[in-house]
CSV table of C-alpha atoms in Angstrom, one decimal:
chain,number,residue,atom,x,y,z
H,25,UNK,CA,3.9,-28.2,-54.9
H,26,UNK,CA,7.7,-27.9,-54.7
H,27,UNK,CA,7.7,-24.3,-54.3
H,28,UNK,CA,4.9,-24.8,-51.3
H,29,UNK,CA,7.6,-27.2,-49.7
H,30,UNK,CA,10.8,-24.8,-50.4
H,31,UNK,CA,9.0,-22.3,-49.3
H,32,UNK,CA,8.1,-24.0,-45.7
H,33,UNK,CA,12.1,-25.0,-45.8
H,34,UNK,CA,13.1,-21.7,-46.4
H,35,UNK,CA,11.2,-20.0,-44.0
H,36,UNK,CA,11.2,-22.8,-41.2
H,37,UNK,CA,12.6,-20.4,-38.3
H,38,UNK,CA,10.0,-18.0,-39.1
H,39,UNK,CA,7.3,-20.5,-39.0
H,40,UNK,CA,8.5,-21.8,-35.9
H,41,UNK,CA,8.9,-18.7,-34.5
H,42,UNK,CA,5.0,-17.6,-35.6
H,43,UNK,CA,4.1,-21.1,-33.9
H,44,UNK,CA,5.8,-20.8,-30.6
H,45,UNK,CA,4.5,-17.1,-30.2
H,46,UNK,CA,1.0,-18.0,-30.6
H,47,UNK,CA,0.9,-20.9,-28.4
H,48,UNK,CA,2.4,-18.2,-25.6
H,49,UNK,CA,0.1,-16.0,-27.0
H,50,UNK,CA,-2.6,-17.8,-25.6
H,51,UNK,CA,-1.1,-18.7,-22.8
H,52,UNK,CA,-1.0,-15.3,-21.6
H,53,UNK,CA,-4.5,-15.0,-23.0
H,54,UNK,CA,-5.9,-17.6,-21.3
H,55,UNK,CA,-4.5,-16.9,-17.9
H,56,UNK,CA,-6.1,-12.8,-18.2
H,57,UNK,CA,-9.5,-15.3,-18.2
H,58,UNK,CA,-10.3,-15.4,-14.9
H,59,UNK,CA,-13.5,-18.2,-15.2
H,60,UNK,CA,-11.3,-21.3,-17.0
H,61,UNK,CA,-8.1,-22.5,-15.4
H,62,UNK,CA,-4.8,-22.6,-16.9
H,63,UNK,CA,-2.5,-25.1,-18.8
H,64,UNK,CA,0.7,-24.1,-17.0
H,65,UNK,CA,0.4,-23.2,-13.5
H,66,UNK,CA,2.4,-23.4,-10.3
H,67,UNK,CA,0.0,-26.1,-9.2
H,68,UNK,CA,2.1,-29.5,-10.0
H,69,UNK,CA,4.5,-31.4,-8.7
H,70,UNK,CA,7.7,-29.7,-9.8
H,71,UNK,CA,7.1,-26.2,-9.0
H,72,UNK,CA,4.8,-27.1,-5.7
H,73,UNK,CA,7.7,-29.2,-5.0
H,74,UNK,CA,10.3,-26.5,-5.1
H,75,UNK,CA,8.4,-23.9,-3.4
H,76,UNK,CA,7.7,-26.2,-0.6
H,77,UNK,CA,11.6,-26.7,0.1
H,78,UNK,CA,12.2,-22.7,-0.2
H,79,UNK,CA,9.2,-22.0,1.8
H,80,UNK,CA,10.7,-24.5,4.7
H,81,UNK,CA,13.4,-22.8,4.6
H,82,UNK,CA,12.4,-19.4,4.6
H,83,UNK,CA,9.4,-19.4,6.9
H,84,UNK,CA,12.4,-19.6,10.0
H,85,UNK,CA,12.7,-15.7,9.0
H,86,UNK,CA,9.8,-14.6,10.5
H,87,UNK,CA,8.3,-17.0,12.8
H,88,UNK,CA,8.3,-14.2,15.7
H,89,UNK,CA,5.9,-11.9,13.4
H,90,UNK,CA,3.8,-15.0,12.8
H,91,UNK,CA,3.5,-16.3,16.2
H,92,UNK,CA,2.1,-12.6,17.4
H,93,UNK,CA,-0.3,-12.3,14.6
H,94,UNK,CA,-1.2,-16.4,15.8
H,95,UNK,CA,-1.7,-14.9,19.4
H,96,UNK,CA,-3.6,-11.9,18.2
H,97,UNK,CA,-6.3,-14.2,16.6
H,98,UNK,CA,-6.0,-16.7,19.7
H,99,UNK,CA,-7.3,-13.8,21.7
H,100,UNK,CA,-9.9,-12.1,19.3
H,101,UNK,CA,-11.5,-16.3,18.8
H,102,UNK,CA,-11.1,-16.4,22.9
H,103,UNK,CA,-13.0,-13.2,23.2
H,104,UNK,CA,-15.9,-14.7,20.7
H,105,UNK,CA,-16.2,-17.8,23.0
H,106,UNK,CA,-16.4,-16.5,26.0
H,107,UNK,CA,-19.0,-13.4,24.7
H,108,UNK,CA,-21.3,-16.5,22.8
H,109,UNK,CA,-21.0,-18.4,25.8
H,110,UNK,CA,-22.5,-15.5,27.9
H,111,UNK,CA,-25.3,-15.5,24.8
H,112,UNK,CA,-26.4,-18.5,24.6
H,113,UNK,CA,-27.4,-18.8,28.7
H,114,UNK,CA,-30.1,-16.3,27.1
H,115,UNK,CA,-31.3,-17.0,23.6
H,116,UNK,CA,-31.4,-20.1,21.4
H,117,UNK,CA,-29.0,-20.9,18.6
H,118,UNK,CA,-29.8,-22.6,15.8
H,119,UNK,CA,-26.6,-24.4,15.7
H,120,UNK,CA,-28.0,-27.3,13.2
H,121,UNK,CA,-28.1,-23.5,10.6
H,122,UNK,CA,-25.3,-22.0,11.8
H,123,UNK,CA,-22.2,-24.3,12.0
H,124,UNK,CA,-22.9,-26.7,9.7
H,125,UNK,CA,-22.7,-23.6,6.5
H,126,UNK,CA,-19.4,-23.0,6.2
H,127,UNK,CA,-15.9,-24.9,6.5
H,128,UNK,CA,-13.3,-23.7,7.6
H,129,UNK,CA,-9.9,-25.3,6.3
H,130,UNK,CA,-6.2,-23.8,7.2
H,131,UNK,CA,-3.3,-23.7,5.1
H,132,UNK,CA,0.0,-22.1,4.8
H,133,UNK,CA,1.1,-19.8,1.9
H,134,UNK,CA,4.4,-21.5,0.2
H,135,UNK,CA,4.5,-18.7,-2.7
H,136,UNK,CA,3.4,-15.2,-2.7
H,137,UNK,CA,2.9,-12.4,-5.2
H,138,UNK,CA,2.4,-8.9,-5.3
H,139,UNK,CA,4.1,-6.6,-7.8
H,140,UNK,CA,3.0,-8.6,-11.2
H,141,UNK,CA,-0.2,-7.3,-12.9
H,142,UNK,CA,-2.3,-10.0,-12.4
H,143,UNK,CA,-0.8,-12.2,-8.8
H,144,UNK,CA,-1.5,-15.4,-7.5
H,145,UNK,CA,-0.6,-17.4,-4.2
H,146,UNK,CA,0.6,-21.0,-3.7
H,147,UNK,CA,-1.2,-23.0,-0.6
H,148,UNK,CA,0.3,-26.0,1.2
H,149,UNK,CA,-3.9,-28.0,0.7
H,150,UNK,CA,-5.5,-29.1,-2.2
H,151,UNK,CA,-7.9,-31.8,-3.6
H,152,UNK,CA,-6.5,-33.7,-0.6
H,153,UNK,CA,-7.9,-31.3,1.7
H,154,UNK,CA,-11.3,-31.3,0.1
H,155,UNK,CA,-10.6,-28.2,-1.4
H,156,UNK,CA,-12.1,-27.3,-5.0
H,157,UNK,CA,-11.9,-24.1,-7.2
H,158,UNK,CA,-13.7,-20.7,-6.3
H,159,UNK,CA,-13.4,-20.9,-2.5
H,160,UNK,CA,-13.1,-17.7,-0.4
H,161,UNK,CA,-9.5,-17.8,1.0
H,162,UNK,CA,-8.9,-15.3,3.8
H,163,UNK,CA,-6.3,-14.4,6.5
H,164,UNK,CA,-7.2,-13.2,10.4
H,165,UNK,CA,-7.4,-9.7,9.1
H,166,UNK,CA,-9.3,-9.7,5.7
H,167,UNK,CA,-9.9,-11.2,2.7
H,168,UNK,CA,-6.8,-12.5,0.5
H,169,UNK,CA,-8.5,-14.4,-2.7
H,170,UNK,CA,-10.3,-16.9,-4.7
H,171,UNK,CA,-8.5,-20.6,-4.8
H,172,UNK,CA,-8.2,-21.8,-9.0
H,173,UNK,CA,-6.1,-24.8,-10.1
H,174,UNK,CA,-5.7,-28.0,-7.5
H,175,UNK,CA,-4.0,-30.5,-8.0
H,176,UNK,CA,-3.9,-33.6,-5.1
H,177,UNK,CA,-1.2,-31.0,-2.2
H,178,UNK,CA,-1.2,-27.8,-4.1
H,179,UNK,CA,-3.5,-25.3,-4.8
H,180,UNK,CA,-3.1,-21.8,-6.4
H,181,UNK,CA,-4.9,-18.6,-5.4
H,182,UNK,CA,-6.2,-15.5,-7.2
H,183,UNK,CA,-5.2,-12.7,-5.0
H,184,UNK,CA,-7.6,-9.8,-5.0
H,185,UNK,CA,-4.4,-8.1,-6.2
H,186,UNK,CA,-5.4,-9.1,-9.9
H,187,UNK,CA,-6.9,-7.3,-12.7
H,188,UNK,CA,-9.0,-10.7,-13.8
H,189,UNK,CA,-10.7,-10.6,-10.4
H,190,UNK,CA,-14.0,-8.9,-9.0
H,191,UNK,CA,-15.3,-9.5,-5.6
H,192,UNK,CA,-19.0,-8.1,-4.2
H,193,UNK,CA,-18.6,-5.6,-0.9
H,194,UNK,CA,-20.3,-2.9,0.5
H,195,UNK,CA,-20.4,-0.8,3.1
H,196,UNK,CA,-20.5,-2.1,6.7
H,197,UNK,CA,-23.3,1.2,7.6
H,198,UNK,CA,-25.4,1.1,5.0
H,199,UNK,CA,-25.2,-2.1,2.9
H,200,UNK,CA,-24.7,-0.2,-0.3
H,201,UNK,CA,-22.2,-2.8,-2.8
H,202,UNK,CA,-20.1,-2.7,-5.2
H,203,UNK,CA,-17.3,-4.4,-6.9
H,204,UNK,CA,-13.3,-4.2,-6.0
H,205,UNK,CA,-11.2,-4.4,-8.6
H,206,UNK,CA,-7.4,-3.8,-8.7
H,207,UNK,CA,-5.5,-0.9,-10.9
H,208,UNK,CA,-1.9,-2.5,-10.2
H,209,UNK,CA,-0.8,0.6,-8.7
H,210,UNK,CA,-0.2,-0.1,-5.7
H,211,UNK,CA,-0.3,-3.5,-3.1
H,212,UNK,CA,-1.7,-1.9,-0.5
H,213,UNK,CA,-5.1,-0.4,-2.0
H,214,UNK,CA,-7.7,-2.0,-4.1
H,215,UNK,CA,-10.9,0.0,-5.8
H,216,UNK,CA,-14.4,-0.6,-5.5
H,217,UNK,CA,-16.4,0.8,-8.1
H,218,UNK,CA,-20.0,1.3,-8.7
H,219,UNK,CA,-21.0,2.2,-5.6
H,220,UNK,CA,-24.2,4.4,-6.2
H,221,UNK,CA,-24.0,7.9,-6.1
H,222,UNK,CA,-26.2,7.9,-3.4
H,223,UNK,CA,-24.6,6.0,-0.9
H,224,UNK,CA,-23.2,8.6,2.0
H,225,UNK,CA,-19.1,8.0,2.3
H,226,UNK,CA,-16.7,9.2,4.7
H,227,UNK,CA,-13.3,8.6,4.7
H,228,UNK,CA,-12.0,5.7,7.5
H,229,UNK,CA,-15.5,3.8,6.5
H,230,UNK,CA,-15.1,-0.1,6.8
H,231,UNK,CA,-15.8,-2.0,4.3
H,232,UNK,CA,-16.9,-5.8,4.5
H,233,UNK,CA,-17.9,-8.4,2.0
H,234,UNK,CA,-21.2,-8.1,0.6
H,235,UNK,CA,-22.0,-12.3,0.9
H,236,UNK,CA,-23.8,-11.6,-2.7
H,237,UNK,CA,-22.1,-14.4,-4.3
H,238,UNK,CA,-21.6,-18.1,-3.0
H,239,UNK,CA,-17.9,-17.3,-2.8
H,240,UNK,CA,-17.5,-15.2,0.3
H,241,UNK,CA,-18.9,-15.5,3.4
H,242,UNK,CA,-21.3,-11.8,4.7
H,243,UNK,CA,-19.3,-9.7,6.2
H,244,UNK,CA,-15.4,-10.6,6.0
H,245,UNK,CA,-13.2,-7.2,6.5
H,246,UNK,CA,-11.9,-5.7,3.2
H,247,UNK,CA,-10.2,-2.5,4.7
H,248,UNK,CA,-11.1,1.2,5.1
H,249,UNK,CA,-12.1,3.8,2.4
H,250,UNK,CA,-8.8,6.0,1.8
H,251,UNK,CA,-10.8,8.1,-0.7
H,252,UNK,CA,-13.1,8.3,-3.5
H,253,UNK,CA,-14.1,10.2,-6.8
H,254,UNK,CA,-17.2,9.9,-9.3
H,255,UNK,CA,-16.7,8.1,-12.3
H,256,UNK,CA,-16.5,10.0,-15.7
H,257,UNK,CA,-20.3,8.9,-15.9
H,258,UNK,CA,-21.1,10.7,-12.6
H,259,UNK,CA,-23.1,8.0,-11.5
H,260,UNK,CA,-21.0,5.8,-9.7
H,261,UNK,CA,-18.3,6.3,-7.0
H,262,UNK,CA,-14.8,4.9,-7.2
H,263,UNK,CA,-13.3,4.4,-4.0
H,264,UNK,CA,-9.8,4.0,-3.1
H,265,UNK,CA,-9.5,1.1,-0.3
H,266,UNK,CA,-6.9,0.5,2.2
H,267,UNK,CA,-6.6,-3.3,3.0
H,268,UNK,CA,-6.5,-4.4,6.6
H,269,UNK,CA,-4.0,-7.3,5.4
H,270,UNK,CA,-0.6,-6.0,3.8
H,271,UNK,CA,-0.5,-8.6,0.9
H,272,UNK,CA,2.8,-8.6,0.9
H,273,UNK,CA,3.7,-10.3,4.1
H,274,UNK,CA,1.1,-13.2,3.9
H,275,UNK,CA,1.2,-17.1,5.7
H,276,UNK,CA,-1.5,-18.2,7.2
H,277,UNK,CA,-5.0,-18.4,5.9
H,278,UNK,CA,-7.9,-20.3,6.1
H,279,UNK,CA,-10.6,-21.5,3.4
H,280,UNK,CA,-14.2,-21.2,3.3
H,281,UNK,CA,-15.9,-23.6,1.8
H,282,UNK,CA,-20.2,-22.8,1.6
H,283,UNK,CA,-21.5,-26.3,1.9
H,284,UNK,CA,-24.8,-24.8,0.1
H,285,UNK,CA,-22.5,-23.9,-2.3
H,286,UNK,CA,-23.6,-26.3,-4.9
H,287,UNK,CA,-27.2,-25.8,-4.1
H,288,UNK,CA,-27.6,-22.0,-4.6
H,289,UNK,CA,-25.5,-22.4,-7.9
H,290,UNK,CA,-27.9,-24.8,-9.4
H,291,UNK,CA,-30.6,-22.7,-8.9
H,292,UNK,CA,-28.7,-19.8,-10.1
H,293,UNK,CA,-28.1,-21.6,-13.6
H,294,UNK,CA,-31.7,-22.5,-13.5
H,295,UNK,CA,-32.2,-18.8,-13.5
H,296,UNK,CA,-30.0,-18.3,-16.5
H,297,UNK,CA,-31.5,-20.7,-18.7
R,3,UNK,CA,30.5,-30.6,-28.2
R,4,UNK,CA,29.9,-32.5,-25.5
R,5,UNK,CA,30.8,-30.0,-23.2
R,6,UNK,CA,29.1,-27.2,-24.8
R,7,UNK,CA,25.9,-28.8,-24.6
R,8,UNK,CA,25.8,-30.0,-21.0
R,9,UNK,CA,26.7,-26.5,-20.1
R,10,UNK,CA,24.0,-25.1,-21.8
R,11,UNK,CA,22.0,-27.9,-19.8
R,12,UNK,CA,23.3,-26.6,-16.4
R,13,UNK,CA,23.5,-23.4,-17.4
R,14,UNK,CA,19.6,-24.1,-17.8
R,15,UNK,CA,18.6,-25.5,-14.7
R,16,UNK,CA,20.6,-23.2,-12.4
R,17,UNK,CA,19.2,-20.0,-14.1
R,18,UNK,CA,15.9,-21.2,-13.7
R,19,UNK,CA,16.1,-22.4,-10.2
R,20,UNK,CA,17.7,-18.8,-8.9
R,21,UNK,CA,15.2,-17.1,-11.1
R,22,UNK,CA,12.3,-18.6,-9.5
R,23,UNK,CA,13.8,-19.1,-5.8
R,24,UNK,CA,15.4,-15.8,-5.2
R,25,UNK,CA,15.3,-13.4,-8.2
R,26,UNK,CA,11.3,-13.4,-8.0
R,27,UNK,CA,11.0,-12.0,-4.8
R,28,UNK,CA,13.9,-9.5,-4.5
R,29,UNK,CA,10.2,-6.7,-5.3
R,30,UNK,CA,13.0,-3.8,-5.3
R,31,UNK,CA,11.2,-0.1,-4.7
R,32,UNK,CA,8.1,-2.2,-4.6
R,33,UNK,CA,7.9,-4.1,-8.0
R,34,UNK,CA,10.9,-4.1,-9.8
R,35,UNK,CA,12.9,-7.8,-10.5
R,36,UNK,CA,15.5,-8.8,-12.6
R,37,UNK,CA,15.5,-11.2,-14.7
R,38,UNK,CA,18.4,-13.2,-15.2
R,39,UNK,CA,17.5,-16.1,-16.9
R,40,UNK,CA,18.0,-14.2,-20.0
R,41,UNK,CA,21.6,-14.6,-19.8
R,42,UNK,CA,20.5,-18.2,-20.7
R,43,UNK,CA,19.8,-16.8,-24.6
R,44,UNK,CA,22.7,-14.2,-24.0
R,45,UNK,CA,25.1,-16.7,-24.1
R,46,UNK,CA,23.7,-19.5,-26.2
R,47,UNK,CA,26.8,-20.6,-28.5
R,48,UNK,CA,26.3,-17.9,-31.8
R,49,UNK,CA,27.1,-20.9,-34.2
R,50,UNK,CA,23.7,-22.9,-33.6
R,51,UNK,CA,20.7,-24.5,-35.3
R,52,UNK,CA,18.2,-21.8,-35.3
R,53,UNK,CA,15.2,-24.4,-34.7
R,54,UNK,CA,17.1,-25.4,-31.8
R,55,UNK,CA,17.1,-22.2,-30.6
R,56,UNK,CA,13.8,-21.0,-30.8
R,57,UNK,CA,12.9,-24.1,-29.3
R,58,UNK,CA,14.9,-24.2,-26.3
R,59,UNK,CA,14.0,-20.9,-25.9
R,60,UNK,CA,10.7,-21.4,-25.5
R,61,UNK,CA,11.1,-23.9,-22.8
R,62,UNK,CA,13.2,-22.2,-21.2
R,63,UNK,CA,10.5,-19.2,-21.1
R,64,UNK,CA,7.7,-21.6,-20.2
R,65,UNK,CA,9.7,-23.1,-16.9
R,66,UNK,CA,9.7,-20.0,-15.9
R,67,UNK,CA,6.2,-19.2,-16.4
R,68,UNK,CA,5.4,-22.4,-15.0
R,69,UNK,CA,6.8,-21.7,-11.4
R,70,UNK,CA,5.4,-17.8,-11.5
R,71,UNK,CA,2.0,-18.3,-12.9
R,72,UNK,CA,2.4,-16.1,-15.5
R,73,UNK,CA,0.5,-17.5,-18.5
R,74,UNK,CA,2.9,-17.7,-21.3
R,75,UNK,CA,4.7,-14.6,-21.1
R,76,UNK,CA,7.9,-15.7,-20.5
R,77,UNK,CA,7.8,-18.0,-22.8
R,78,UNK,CA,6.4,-15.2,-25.9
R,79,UNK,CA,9.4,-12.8,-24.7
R,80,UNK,CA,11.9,-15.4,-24.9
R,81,UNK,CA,10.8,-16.8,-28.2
R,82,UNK,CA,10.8,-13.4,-29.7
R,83,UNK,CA,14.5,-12.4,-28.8
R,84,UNK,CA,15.6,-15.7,-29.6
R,85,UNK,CA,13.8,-15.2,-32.7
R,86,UNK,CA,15.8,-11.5,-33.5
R,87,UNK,CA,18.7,-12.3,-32.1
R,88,UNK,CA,20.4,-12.9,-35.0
R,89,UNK,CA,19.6,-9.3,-36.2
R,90,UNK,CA,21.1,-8.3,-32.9
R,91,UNK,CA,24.4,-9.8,-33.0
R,92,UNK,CA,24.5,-8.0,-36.5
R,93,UNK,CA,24.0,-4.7,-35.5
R,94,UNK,CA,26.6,-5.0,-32.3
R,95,UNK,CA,29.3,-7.2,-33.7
R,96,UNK,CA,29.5,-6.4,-36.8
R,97,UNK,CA,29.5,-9.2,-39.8
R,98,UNK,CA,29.8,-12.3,-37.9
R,99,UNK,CA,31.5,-14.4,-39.8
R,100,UNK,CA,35.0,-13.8,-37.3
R,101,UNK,CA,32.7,-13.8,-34.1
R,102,UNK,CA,31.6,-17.2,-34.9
R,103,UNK,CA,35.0,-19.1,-33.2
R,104,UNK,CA,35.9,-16.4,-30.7
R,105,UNK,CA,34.3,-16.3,-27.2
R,106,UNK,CA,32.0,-14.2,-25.7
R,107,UNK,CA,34.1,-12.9,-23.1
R,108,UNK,CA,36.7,-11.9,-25.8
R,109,UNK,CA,34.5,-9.4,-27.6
R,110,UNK,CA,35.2,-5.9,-26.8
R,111,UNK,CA,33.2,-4.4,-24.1
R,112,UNK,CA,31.4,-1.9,-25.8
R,113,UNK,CA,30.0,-4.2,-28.6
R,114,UNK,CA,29.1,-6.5,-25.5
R,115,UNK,CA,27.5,-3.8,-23.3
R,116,UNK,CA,25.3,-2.8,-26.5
R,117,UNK,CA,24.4,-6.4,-27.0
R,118,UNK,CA,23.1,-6.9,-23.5
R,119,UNK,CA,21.6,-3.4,-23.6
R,120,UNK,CA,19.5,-4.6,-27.3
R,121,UNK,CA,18.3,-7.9,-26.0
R,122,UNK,CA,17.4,-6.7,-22.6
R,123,UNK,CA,15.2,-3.9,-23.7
R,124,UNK,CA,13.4,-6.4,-26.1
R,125,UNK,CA,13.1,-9.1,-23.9
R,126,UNK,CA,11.4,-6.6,-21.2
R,127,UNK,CA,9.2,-4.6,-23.4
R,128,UNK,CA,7.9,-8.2,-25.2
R,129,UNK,CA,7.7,-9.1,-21.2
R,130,UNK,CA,5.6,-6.4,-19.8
R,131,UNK,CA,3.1,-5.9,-23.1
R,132,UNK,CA,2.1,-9.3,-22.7
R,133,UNK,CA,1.8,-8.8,-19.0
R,134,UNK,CA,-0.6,-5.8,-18.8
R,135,UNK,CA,-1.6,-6.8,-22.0
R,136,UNK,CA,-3.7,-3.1,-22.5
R,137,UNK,CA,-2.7,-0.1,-24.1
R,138,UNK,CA,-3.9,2.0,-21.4
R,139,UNK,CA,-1.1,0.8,-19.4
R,140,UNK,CA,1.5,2.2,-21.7
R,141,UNK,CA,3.2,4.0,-19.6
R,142,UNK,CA,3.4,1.8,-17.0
R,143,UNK,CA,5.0,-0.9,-19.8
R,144,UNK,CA,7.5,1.4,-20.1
R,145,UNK,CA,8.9,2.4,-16.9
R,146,UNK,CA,8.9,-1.7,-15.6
R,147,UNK,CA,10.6,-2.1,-19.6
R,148,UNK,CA,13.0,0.6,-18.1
R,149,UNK,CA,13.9,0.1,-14.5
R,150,UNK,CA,14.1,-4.5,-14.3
R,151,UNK,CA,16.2,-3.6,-17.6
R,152,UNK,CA,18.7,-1.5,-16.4
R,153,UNK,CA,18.9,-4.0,-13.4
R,154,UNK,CA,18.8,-7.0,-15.3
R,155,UNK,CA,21.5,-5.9,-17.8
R,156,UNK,CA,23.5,-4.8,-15.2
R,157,UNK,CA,23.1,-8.1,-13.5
R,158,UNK,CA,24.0,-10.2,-16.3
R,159,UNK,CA,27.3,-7.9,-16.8
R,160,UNK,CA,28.1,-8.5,-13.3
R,161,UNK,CA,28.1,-12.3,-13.9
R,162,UNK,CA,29.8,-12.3,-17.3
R,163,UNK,CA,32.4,-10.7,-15.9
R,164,UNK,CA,32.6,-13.0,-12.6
R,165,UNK,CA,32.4,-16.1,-14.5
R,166,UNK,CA,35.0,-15.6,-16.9
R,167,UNK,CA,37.4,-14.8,-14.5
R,168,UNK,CA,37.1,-17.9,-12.3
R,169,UNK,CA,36.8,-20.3,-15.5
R,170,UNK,CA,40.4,-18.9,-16.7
């Protein structure tokens, strides 16, 4: 017994040390798992708090690049009134289906990142907002990423530039899907990968989001195909994407919410069991 | 003592305020930061309970990856420097027994420089294993490990030497 108790005296640093490390240890671990949420995030008061200040204070910088890109989408939304309108005298729409899917929030970036590994974005909405985890969240040109941890103002966002993430497209022609992953490369392309062998691709090809999982929304724009490659396999393309958005120059996006969300899940599960 | 301690405390909060604020988004040639913050552990007083230490560093680690979503890998490569730091400060200074009551700015420059350099390149490489977190990505590890070093240690330098000239 006293050697057990000399022995945790004499090597107390050590043990410490061992102790610490593990618990960042699995940390780290637990924030490469993209399905459970993490223990320390940039969701809470403090950090929310701070970002919010710097964000208010930064945001003056480029307000001019923000108000065209505003103005842009002002004009692409006018465009989709005015061509529905014109619609509509015509045909019926089943607006009771249509409008009532999906819900649309908006919300301002206060943190951004793009040259870690695995990033993730800071919103100004959160539980307040009737937001939850695993919305869509994307910006007037494309998708941007998958909401996490909330807390009551705050939310953070997977960006799709993440190794733990993995998001159903396909191409806008043909419907062929795969999924995009990221190789940390670079933030301006992502790779979708296991696109069948069969599926005809040119380079300058859109692709959109495939609206396979409950997540995103049919038909969001991911960005163009750069270039592509077989797999070692030979059975599966990977293709290098350009994104429409530049991720690194991000602030206003809005959040999809599928009100059917729950609904499709359930049976999903069902499915599982 | 006093004073030691509650400039450690500022020393603390400031680090980790411009760490977060500005430092992780300076994104130079695309994706490389400094980090300053481990000055914090640079400088920590050489006479010191290690428990403290570790302890504090770990904190101080876990602030940061609090604000940068990081998981814990701050907070692992801050524990493990403070951890071998001792074994550093051996290999640069020399027995430490003298070193204990002299101040850092007082060293010579070399052994000072080589200290950085030490910490630095464990503190990164502990840092960017945990962050890609694959040995595929070896490489990669290696060049970040390289190029945030060089411009962290030369950061820190730069405000070693500014600081000790105004606190004269």
């Amino acid at each position: 017994m006293q050697q057990i108790v000399n022995f945790f005296l004499r090597n107390k640093a050590t043990l410490l040390f061992l102790l610490l490390f593990g618990l960042s240890l699995m940390f780290t671990i637990q924030s490469h798992s993209f399905q459970r949420s993490q223990f320390i995030h940039s969701a809470n008061f403090l950090s929310g708090g701070v970002y919010n200040t710097t964000n208010n204070i930064s945001k003056y910088f480029d307000l001019i690049e923000e108000n065209n890109k505003l103005q842009e989408e002002n004009s692409k939304l006018r465009a989709l009134v005015f061509n529905s309108a014109s619609i509509s005298d015509h045909s019926f729409i089943d607006s009771t289906y249509y409008t009532k899917n999906y819900k649309v929030t908006p919300a301002i970036i206060i943190n951004n990142s793009y040259e870690k590994a695995n990033n993730t974005l800071l919103i100004n909405k959160g539980i307040q907002d009737s937001l939850e985890s695993d919305l869509a969240v994307i910006s007037s040109k494309g998708i941007v990423g998958i909401t996490r941890n909330l807390n009551s103002k705050y939310a953070t966002v997977i960006s799709i530039l993440n190794t733990t993430i993995s998001i159903s497209a396909k191409l806008k022609q043909t419907n062929h899907f795969g999924s995009i992953n990221w190789n940390t490369k670079n933030p301006n392309y992502v790779q979708l990968t296991q696109m069948p062998k069969i599926a005809p691709l040119k380079k300058g090809d859109t692709i959109v989001t495939s609206g396979k999982s409950s997540i995103f929304p049919k038909n969001i724009p991911v960005g163009i195909i750069e270039g592509f490659k077989l797999d070692n396999a030979e059975n599966f393309y990977i293709i290098n994407i350009k994104l429409f958005n530049d991720m690194t120059s991000l602030d206003h996006v809005y959040i999809i919410k599928n009100q059917n969300k729950k609904l499709i899940n359930e049976l999903i599960d069902l499915e599982n069991e | 003592m006093n004073n030691i301690i509650g400039q450690n405390i500022i020393r603390f909060i400031i680090l980790v305020l411009v760490q977060v604020s500005i430092l992780n988004h300076i994104n130079f040639l695309g994706d490389i930061n400094p980090y300053l913050y481990v000055l914090f552990i640079v400088l920590f007083p050489l006479r010191n309970n290690r428990l403290a230490f570790i302890s504090i560093a770990f904190f101080l680690g876990i602030s940061v990856d609090m604000f940068s979503d990081t998981g814990g890998i701050h907070a692992g490569a801050s524990v493990f420097i403070a951890y071998i730091r001792p074994l550093i400060t051996k290999f640069s200074f020399g027995t430490l027994n003298e070193f204990h009551s002299v101040k850092f700015n007082n060293i010579d420059f070399i052994k000072r420089i080589t200290y950085i350099i030490i910490i630095v390149f464990f503190h990164h490489l502990m840092l960017f294993s945990l962050e890609y977190f694959s040995l595929t990505h070896i490489i990669t590890i290696l060049k970040h490990t390289l190029l945030s070093g060089l411009f962290t240690a030369i950061l820190i330098l730069l405000t070693t030497i500014i600081f000790s000239n105004k606190s004269k």
